[in-house]
Coordinates of C-alpha atoms and ligand atoms in Angstrom, one line a residue:
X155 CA 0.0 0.0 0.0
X156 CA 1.2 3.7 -0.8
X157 CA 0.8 4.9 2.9
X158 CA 4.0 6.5 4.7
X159 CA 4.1 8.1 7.9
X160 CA 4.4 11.6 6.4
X161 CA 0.6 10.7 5.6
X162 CA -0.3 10.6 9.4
X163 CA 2.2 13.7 9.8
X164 CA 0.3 15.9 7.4
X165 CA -3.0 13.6 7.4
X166 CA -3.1 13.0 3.5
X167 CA -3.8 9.9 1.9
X168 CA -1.1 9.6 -1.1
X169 CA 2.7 10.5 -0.4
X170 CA 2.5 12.4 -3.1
X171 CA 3.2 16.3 -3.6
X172 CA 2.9 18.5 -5.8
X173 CA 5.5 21.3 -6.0
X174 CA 5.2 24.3 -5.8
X175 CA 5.2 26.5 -9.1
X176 CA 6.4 29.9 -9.6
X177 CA 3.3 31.6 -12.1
X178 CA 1.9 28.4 -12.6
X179 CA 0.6 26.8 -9.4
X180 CA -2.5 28.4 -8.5
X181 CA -5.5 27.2 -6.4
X182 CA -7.0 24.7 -9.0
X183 CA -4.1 22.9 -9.1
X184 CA -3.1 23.1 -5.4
X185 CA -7.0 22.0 -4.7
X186 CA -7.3 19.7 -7.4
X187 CA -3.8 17.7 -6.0
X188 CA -5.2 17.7 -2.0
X189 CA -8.7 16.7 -3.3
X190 CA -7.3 13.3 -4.8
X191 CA -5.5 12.2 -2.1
X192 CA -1.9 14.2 -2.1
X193 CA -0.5 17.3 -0.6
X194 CA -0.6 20.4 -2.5
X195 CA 1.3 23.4 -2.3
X196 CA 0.0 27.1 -3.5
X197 CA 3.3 29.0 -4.6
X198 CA 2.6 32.7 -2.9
X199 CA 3.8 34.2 -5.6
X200 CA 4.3 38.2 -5.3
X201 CA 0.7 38.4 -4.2
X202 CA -0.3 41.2 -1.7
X203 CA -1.5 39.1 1.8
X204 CA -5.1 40.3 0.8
X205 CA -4.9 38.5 -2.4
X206 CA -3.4 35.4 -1.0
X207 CA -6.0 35.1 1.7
X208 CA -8.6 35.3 -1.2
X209 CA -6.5 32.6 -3.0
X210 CA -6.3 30.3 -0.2
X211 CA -9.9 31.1 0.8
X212 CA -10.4 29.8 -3.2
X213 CA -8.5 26.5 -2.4
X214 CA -10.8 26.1 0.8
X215 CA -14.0 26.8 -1.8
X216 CA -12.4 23.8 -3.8
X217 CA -11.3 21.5 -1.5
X218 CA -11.7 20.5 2.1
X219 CA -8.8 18.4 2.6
X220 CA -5.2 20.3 3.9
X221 CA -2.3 22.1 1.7
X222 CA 0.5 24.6 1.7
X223 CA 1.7 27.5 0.8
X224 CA 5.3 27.9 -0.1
X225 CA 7.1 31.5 -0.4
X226 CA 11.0 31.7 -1.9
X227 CA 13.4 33.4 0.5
X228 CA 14.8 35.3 -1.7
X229 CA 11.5 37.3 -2.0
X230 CA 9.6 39.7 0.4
X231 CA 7.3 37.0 2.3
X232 CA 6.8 37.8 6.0
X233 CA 3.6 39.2 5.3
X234 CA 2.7 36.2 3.3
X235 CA 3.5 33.9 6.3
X236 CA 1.9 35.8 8.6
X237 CA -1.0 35.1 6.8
X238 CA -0.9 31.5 6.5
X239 CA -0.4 31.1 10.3
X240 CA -3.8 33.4 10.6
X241 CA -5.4 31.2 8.2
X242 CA -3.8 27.8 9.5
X243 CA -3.1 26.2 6.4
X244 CA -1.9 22.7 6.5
X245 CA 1.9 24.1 5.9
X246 CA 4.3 26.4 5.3
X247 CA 6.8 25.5 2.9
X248 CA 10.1 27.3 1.8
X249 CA 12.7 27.6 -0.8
X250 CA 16.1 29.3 -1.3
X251 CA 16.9 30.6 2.6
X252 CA 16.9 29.7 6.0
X253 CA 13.8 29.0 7.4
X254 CA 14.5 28.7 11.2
X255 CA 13.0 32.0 12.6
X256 CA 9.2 30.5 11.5
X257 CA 9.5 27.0 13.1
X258 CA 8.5 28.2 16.6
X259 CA 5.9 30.6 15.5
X260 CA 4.7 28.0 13.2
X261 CA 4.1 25.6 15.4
X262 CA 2.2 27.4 18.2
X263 CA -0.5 27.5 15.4
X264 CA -0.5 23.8 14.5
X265 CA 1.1 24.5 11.3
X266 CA 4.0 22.4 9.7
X267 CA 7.4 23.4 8.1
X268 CA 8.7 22.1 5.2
X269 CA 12.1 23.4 3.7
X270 CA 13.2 22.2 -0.1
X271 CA 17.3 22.3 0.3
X272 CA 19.9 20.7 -2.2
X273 CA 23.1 19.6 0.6
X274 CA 22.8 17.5 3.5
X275 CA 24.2 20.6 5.6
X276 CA 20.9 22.5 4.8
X277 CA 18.9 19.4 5.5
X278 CA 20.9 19.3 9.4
X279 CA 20.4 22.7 10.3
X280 CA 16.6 22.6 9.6
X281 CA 15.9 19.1 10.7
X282 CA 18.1 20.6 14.0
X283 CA 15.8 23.8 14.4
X284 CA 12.5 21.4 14.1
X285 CA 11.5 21.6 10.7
X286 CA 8.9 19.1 10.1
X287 CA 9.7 17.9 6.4
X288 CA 12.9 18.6 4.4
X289 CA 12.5 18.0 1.0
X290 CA 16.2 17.2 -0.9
X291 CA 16.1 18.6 -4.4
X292 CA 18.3 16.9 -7.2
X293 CA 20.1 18.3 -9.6
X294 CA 17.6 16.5 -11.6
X295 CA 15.0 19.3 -10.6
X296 CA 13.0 21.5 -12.8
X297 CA 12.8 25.3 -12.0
X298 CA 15.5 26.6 -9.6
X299 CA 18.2 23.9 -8.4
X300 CA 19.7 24.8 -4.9
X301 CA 22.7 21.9 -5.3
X302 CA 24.7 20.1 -7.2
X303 CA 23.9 16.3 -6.6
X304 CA 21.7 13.9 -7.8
X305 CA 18.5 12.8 -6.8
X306 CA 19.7 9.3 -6.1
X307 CA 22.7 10.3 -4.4
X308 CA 21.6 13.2 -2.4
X309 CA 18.1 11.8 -0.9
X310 CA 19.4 8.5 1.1
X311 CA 22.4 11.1 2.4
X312 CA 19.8 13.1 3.5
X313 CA 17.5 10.7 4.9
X314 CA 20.7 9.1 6.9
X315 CA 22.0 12.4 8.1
X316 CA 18.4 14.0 9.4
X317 CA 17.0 10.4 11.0
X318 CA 14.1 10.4 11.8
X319 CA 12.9 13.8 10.4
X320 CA 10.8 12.9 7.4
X321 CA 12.4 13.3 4.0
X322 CA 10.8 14.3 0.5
X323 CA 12.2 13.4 -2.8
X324 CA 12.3 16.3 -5.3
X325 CA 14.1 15.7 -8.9
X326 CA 13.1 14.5 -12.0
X327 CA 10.5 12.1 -10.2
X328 CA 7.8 11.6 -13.2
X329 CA 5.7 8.6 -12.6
X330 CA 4.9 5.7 -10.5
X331 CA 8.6 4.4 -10.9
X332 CA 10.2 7.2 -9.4
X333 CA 7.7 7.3 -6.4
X334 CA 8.8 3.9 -5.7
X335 CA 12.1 4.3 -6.3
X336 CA 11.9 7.5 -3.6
X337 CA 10.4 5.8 -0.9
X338 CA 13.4 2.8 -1.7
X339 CA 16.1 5.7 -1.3
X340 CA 14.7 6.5 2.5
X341 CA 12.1 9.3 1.3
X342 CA 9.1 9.3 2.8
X343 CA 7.4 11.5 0.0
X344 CA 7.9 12.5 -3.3
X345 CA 7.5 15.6 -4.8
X346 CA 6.7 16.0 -8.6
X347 CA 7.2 19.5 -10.5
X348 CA 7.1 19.0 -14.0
X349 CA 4.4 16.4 -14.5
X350 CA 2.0 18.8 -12.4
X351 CA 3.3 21.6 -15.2
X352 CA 1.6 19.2 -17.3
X353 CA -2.3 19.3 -16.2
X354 CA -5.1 20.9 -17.1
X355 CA -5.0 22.9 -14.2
X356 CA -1.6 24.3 -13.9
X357 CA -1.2 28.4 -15.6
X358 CA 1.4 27.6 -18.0
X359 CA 1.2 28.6 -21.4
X360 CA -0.3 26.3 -23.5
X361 CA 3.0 26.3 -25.9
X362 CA 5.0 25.8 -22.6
X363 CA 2.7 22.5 -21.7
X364 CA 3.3 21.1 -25.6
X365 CA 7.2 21.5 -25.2
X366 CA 7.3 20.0 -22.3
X367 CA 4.9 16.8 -23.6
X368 CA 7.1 16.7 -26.5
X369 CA 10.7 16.9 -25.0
X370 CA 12.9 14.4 -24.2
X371 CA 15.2 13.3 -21.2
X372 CA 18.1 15.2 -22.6
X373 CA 16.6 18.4 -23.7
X374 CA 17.2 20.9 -20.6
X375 CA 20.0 23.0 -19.2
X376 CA 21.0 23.8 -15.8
X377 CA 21.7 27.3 -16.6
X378 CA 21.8 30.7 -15.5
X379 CA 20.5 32.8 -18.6
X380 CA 16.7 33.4 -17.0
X381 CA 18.4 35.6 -13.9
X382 CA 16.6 38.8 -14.3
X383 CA 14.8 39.3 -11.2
X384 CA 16.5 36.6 -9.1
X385 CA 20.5 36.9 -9.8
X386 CA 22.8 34.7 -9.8
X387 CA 20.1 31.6 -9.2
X388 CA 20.2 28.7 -11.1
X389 CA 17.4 26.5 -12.7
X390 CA 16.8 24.3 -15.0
X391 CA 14.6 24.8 -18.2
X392 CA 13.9 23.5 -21.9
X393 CA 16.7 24.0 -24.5
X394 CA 15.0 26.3 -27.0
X395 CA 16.7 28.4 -30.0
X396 CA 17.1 31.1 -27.7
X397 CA 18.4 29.2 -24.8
X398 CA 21.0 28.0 -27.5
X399 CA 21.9 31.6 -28.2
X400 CA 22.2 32.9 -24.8
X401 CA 21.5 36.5 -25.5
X402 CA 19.6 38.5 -22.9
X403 CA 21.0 42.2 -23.6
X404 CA 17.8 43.0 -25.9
X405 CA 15.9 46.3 -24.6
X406 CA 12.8 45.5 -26.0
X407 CA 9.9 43.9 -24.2
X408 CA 9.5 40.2 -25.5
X409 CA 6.4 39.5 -23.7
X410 CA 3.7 41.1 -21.6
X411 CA 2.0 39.2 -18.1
X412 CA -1.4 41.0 -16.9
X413 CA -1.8 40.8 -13.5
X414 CA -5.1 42.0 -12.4
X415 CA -4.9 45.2 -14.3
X416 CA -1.6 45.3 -15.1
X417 CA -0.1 45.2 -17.7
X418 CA 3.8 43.9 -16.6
X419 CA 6.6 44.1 -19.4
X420 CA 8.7 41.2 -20.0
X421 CA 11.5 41.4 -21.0
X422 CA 14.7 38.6 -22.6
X423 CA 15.9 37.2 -19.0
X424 CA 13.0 36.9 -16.9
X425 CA 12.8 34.5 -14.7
X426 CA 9.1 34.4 -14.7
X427 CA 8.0 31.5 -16.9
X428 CA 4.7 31.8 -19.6
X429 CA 1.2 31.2 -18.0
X430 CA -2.2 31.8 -19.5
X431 CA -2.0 35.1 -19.0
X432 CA 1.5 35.9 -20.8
X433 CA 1.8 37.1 -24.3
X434 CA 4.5 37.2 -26.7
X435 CA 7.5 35.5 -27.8
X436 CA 6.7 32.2 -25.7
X437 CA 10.3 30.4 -26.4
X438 CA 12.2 33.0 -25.4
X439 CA 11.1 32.7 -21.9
X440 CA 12.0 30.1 -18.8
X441 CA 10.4 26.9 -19.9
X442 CA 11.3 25.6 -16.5
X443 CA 11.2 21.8 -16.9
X444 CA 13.4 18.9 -15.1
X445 CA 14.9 15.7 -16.5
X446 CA 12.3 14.0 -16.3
X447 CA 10.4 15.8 -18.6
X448 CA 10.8 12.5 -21.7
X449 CA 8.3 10.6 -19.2
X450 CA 5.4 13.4 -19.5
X451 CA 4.0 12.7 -22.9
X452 CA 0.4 14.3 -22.1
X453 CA -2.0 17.1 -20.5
X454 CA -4.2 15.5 -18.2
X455 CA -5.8 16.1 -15.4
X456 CA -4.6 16.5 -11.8
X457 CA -6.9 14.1 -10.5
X458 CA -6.1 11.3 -13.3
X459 CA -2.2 12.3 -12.9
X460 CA -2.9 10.9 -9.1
X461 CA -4.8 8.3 -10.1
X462 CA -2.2 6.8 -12.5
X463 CA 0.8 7.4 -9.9
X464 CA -0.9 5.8 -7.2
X465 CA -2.2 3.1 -9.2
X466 CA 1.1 2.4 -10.7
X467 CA 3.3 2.8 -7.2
X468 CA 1.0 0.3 -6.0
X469 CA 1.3 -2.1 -8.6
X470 CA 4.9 -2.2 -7.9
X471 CA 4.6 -1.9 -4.4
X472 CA 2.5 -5.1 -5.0
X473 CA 5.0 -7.0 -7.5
X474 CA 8.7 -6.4 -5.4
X475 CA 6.2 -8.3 -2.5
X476 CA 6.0 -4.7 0.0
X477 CA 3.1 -4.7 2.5
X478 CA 2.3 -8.3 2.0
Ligands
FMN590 C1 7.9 25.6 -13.4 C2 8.6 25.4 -12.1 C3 8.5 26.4 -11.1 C4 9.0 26.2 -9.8 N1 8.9 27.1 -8.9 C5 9.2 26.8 -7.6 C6 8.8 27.7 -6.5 O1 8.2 28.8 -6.8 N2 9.1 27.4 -5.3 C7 9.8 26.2 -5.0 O2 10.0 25.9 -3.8 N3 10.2 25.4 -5.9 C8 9.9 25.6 -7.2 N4 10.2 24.7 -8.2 C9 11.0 23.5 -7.9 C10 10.2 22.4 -7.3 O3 9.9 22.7 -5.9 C11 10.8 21.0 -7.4 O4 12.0 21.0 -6.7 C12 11.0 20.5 -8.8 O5 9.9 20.8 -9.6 C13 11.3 19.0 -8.8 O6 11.7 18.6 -10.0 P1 10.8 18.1 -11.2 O7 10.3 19.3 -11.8 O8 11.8 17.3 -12.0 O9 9.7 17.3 -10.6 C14 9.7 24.9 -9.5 C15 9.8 24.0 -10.5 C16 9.2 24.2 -11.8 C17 9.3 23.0 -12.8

């Protein structure tokens, strides 16, 4: 059976998250990921702490079951946070910094901490301050990439080294397989980016959702070309034409994003990938995607995503003889 104690911990029924999505995880997808069974996470975004409450109050519309909200570090987000403990959301999750000055505060209000790191020295100084759930990124990963190790190297490090604070698997983790192949490294979660990128609900651009169905396992680059508004941070993304020629020093918008009534110019470099609300030149921008982008061949629903992953982990589960 596909049951691990982070279930109990953040009382889901899958082991199964969804990451968290610059742009393109919004409350349909966060909702539509809790309501089958797994944990999603809302990315905060640079949304004012009125519009997040009305974003999580739209999750709570959609869904009864828990979820997070994740903020980046590198970003303004103690107002954010401050919300989500008001609110009481299911978790707080973070990216790129140091997260100990929330655990204490956190926890007073029944709300977990989950921290996404890339070294086992991150993973020991959260797992020492109390942080519920570290989550070990591979190298592997779509989006920003905190380390430089692999998935398969980096996650049973980090599951020995933190013992016995719960470890997610983040990295090019696809399908069923890589579930499995998580929980076999230590994890007790895994935590899928770029095949959530792929469903209905997700905000990417359509175009963006097409090149990432039709890519294969050796089409993306750790790089740092898409550095505009978060220097000096790398990620990993699609190789495009314009990946290829690496030239950001354009002064010309290449794209526009409305937000609300906005109307915000983008321009070569951004580090804010296409959604459904982004015009312009598409493949010029941060197709964010991770290696294991050749095993996401089609758009599909969050909730038939699930069902396939948990199906398949627990035919496997079933086959190698676990839980009988
Ligand atoms: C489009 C995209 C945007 C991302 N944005 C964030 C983010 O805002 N916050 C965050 O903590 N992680 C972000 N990540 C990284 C994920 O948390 C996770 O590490 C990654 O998706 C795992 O690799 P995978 O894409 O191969 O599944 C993003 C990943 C992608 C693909």
């Amino acid at each position: 059976m596909l049951r691990t104690a982070i279930c109990d911990l953040l009382g889901i029924r899958y082991p199964i998250f969804c990451a968290p999505m610059g742009f393109v995880t919004g409350a349909e997808l966060a909702a539509a990921v809790s309501q089958a069974g797994g944990f999603g996470i809302l990315q905060a975004g640079s949304r004012t702490p009125a519009a997040l409450r009305v974003e999580i109050g739209r999750i709570r519309s959609l869904t009864d079951q828990l979820f997070g909200v994740n903020f980046i570090q590198h970003f303004p987000h103690d107002a954010g946070v401050d919300v989500c403990l008001e609110e009481r959301v299911g978790a707080i999750s973070f990216f790129w910094g140091d997260p100990r000055r929330f655990v204490e505060r956190a926890h007073r209000q029944g709300v977990r901490v989950i921290d996404q790191v890339g070294s086992v020295e991150d993973a020991r100084r959260d797992a020492d301050s109390g942080v519920d759930i570290v989550i070990a990124q591979g190298f592997e990963a779509g989006g920003h990439v905190a380390g430089t190790v692999s998935t398969l190297a980096l996650v049973p490090r980090v599951v020995d080294a933190i013992a016995p604070v719960p470890v997610a698997a983040a990295g090019a983790i696809a399908d069923s397989r890589g579930i499995v192949a998580a929980l076999a490294l230590g994890a007790q979660a895994a935590v899928l980016g770029t095949r959530f990128l792929a469903s209905l609900e997700s905000t990417a651009h359509p175009e963006y959702k097409q090149r990432v169905v039709s890519a294969g396992e050796s089409d993306t680059v750790h790089t740092t070309l898409f550095n505009r508004e978060w220097p000096g941070a790398p990620h990993r993304v699609l190789r495009t034409p314009f990946v290829e020629r690496g030239d950001v020093s354009g002064s010309e918008a290449i794209g526009r994003l409305s937000l609300g009534k906005d109307q915000v110019p983008l321009f070569a470099g951004t580090s804010i990938p296409p959604t459904s609300a982004t015009t312009g030149e598409i493949d010029s921008m941060a197709l964010y995607a991770g290696q294991g982008v050749g095993l996401v061949n089609q758009v599909q629903a969050a909730s038939e995503i699930m069902r396939d992953l948990v199906a398949g982990a627990e035919r496997i589960l079933a086959s190698l003889g676990a839980g009988a």
